[in-house]
Short mmCIF file of N, CA, C and O in Angstrom, two decimals:
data_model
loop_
_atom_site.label_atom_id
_atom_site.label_comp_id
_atom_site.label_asym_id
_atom_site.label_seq_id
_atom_site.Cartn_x
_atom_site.Cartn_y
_atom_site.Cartn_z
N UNK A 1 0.82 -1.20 0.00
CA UNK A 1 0.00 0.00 0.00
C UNK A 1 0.86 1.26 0.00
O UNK A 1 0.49 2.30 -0.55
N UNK A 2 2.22 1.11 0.75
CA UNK A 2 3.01 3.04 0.81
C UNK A 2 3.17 2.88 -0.22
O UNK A 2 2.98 3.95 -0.81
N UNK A 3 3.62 1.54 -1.36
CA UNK A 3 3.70 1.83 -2.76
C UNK A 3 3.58 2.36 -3.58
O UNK A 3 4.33 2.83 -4.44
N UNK A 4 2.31 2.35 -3.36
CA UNK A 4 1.18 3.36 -3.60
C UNK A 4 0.71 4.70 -3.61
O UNK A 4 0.03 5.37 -4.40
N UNK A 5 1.21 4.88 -2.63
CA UNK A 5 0.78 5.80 -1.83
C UNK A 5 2.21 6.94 -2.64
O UNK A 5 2.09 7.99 -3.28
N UNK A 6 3.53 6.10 -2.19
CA UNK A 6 4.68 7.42 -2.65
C UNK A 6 4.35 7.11 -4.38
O UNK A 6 4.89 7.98 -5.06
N UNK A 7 3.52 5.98 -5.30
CA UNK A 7 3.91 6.65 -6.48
C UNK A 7 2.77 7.93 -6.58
O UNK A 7 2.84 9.00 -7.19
N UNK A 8 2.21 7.62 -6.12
CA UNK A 8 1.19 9.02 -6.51
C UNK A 8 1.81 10.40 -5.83
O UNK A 8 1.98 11.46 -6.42
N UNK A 9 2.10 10.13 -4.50
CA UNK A 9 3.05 11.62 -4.44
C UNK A 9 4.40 11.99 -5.31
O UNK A 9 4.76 13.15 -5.52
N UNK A 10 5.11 10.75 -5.81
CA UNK A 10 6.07 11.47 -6.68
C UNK A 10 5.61 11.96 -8.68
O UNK A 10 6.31 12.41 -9.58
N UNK A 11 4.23 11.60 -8.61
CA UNK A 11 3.50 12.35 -9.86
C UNK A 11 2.86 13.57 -9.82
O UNK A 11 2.46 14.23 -10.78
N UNK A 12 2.76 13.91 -8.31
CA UNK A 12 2.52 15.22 -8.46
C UNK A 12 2.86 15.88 -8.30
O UNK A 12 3.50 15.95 -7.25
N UNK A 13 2.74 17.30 -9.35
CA UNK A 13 3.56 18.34 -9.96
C UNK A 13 3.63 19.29 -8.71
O UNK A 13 2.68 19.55 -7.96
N UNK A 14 4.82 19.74 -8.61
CA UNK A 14 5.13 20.47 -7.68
C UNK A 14 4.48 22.31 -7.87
O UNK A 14 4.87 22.92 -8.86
N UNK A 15 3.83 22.79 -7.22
CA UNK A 15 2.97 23.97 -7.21
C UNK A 15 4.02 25.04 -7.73
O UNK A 15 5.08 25.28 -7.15
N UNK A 16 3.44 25.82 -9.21
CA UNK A 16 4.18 26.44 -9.41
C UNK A 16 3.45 28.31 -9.28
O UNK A 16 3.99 29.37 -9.61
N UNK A 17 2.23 28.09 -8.73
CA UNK A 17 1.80 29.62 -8.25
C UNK A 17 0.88 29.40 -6.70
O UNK A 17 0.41 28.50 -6.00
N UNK A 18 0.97 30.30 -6.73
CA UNK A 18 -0.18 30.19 -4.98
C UNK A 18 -1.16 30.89 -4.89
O UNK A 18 -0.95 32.01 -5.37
N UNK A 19 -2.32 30.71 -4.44
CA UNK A 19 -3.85 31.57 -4.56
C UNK A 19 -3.45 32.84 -3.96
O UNK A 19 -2.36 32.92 -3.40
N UNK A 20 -4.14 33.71 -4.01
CA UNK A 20 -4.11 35.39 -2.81
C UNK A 20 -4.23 35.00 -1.37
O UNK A 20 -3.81 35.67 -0.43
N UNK A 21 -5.15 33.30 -1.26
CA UNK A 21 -4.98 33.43 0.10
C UNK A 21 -4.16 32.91 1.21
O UNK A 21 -4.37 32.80 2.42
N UNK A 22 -2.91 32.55 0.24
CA UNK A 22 -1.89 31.57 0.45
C UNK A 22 -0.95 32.82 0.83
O UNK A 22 -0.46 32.75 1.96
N UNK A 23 -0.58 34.11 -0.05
CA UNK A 23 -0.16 35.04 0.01
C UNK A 23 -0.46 35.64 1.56
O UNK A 23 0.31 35.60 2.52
N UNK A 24 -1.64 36.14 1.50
CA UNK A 24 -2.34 36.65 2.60
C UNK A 24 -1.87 36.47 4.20
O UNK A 24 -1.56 37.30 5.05
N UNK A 25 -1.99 34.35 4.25
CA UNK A 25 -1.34 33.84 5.03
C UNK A 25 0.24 33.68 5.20
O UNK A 25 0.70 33.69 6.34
N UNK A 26 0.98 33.56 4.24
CA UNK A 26 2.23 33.55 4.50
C UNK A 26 2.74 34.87 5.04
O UNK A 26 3.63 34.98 5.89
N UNK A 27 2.13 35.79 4.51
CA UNK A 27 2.67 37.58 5.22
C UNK A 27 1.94 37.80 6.05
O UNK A 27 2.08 38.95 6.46
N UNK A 28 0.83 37.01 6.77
CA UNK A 28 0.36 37.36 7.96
C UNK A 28 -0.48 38.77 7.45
O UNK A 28 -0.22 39.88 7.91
N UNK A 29 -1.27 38.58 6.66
CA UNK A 29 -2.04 40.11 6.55
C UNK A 29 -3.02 39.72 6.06
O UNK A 29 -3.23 38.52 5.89
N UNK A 30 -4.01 40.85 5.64
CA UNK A 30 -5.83 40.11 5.15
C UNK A 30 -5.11 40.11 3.45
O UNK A 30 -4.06 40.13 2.80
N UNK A 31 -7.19 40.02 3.33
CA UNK A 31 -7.00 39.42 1.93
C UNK A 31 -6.61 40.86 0.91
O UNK A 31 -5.87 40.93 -0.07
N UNK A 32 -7.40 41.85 1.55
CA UNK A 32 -7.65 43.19 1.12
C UNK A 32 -6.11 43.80 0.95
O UNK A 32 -5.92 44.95 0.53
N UNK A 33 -5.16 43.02 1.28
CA UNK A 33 -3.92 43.69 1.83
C UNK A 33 -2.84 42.84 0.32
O UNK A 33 -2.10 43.32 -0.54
N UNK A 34 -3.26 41.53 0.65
CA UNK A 34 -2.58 40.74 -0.67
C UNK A 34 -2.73 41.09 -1.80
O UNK A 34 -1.81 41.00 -2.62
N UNK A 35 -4.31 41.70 -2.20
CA UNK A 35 -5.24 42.09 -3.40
C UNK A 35 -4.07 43.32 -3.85
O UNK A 35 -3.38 43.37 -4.87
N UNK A 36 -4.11 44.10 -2.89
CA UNK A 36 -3.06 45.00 -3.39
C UNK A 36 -1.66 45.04 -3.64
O UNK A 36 -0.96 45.88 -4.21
N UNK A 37 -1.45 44.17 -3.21
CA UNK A 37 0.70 43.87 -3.03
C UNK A 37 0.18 43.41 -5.01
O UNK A 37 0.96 43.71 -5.92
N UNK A 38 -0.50 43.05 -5.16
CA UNK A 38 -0.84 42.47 -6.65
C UNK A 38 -1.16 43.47 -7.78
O UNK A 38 -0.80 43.45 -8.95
N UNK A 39 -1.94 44.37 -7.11
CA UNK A 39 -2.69 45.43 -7.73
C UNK A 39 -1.27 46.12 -8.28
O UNK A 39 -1.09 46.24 -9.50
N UNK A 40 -0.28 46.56 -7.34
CA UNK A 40 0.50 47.34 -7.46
C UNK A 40 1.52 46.69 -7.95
O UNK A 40 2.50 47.41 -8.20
N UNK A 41 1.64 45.49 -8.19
CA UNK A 41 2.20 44.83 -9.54
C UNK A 41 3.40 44.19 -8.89
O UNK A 41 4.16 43.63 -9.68
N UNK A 42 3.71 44.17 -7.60
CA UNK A 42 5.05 43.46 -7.23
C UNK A 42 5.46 41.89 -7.48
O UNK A 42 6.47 41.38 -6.98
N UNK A 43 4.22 40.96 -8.60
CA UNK A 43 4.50 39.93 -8.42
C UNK A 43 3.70 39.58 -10.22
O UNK A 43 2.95 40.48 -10.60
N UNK A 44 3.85 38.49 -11.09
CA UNK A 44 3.63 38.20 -12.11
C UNK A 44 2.50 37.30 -11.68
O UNK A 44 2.64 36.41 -10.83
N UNK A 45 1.51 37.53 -12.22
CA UNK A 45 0.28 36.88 -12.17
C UNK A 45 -0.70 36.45 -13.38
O UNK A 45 -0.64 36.97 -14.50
N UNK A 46 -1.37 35.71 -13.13
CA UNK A 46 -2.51 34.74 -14.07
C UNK A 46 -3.96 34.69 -13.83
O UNK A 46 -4.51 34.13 -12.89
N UNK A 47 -4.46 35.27 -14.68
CA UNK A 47 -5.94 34.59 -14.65
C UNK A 47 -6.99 34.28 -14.86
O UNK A 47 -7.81 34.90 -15.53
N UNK A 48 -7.26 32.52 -13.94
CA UNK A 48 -8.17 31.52 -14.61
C UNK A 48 -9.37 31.40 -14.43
O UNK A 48 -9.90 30.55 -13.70
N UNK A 49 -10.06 32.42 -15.23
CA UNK A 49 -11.67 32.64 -15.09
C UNK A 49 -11.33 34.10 -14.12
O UNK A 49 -10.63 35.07 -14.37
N UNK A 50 -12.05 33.79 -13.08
CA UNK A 50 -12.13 34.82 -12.15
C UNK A 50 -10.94 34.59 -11.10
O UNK A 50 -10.59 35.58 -10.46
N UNK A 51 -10.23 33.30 -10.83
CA UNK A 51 -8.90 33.51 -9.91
C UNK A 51 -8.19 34.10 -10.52
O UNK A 51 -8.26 34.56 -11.66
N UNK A 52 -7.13 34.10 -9.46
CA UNK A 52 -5.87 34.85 -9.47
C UNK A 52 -5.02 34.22 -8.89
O UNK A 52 -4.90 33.96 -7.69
N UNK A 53 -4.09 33.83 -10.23
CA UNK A 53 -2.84 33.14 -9.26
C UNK A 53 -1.47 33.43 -9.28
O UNK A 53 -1.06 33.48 -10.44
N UNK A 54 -0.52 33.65 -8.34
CA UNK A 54 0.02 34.46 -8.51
C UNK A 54 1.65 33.69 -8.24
O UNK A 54 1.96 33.27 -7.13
N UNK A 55 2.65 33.59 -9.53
CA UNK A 55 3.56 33.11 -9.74
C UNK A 55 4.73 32.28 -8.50
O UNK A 55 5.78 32.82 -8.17
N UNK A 56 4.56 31.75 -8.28
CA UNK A 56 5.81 31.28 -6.64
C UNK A 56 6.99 32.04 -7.07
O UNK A 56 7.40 32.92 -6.32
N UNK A 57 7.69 31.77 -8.41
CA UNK A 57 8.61 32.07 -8.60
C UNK A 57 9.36 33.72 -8.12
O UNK A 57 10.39 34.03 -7.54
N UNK A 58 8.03 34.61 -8.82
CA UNK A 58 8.17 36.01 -8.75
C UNK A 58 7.61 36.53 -7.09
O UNK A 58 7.82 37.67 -6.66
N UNK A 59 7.00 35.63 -6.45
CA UNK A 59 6.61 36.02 -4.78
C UNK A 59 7.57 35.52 -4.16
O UNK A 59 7.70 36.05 -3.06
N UNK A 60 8.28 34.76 -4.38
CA UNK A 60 9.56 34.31 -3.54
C UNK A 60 10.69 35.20 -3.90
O UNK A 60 11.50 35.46 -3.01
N UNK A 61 10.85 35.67 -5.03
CA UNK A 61 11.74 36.33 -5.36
C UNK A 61 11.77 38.13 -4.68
O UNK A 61 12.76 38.85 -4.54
N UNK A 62 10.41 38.44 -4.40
CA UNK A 62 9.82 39.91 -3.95
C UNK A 62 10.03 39.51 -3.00
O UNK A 62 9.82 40.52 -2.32
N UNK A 63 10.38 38.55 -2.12
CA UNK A 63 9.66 38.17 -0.37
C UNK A 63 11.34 38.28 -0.30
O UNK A 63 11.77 39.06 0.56
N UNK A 64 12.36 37.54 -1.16
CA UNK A 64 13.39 37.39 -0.42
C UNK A 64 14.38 39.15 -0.37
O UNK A 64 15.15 39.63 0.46
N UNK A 65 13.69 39.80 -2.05
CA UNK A 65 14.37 41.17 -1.72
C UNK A 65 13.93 42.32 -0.77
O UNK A 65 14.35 43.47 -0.80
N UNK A 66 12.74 41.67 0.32
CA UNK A 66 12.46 42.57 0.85
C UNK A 66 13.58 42.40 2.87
O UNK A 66 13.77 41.54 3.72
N UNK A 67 13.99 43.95 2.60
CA UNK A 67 14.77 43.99 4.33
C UNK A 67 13.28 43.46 5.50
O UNK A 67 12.09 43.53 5.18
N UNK A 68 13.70 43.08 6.48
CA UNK A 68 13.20 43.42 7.62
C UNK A 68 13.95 43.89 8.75
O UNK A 68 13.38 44.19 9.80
#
């Protein structure tokens, strides 16, 4: 049965964007707050129908040039 179990986890594709509310949560802020880090263009985004998804590549890359 883990047979099983790891072939199906090693077929799936590793996430290459994250919803707004994935955003939201990782920076600890609302949704109203993510909507805009987007609005104002700091990250390359997609979208499918009415989501919004918003690149890992280019949010990891904004997250790591930012000081704290």
């Amino acid at each position: 049965m883990s047979q099983v179990i790891e072939s199906v986890q090693n077929n799936v594709p590793e996430k290459r964007t994250y919803k707004v509310e994935d955003i939201a949560a990782m920076l600890n802020i609302g949704r109203t707050s993510a909507y805009n880090l987007i609005k104002e263009g700091h990250f390359k985004t997609v979208r499918v129908g009415n989501a919004i998804r918003v690149s890992k590549k280019s949010f990891d890359k904004w997250l790591d040039e930012q000081t704290f």
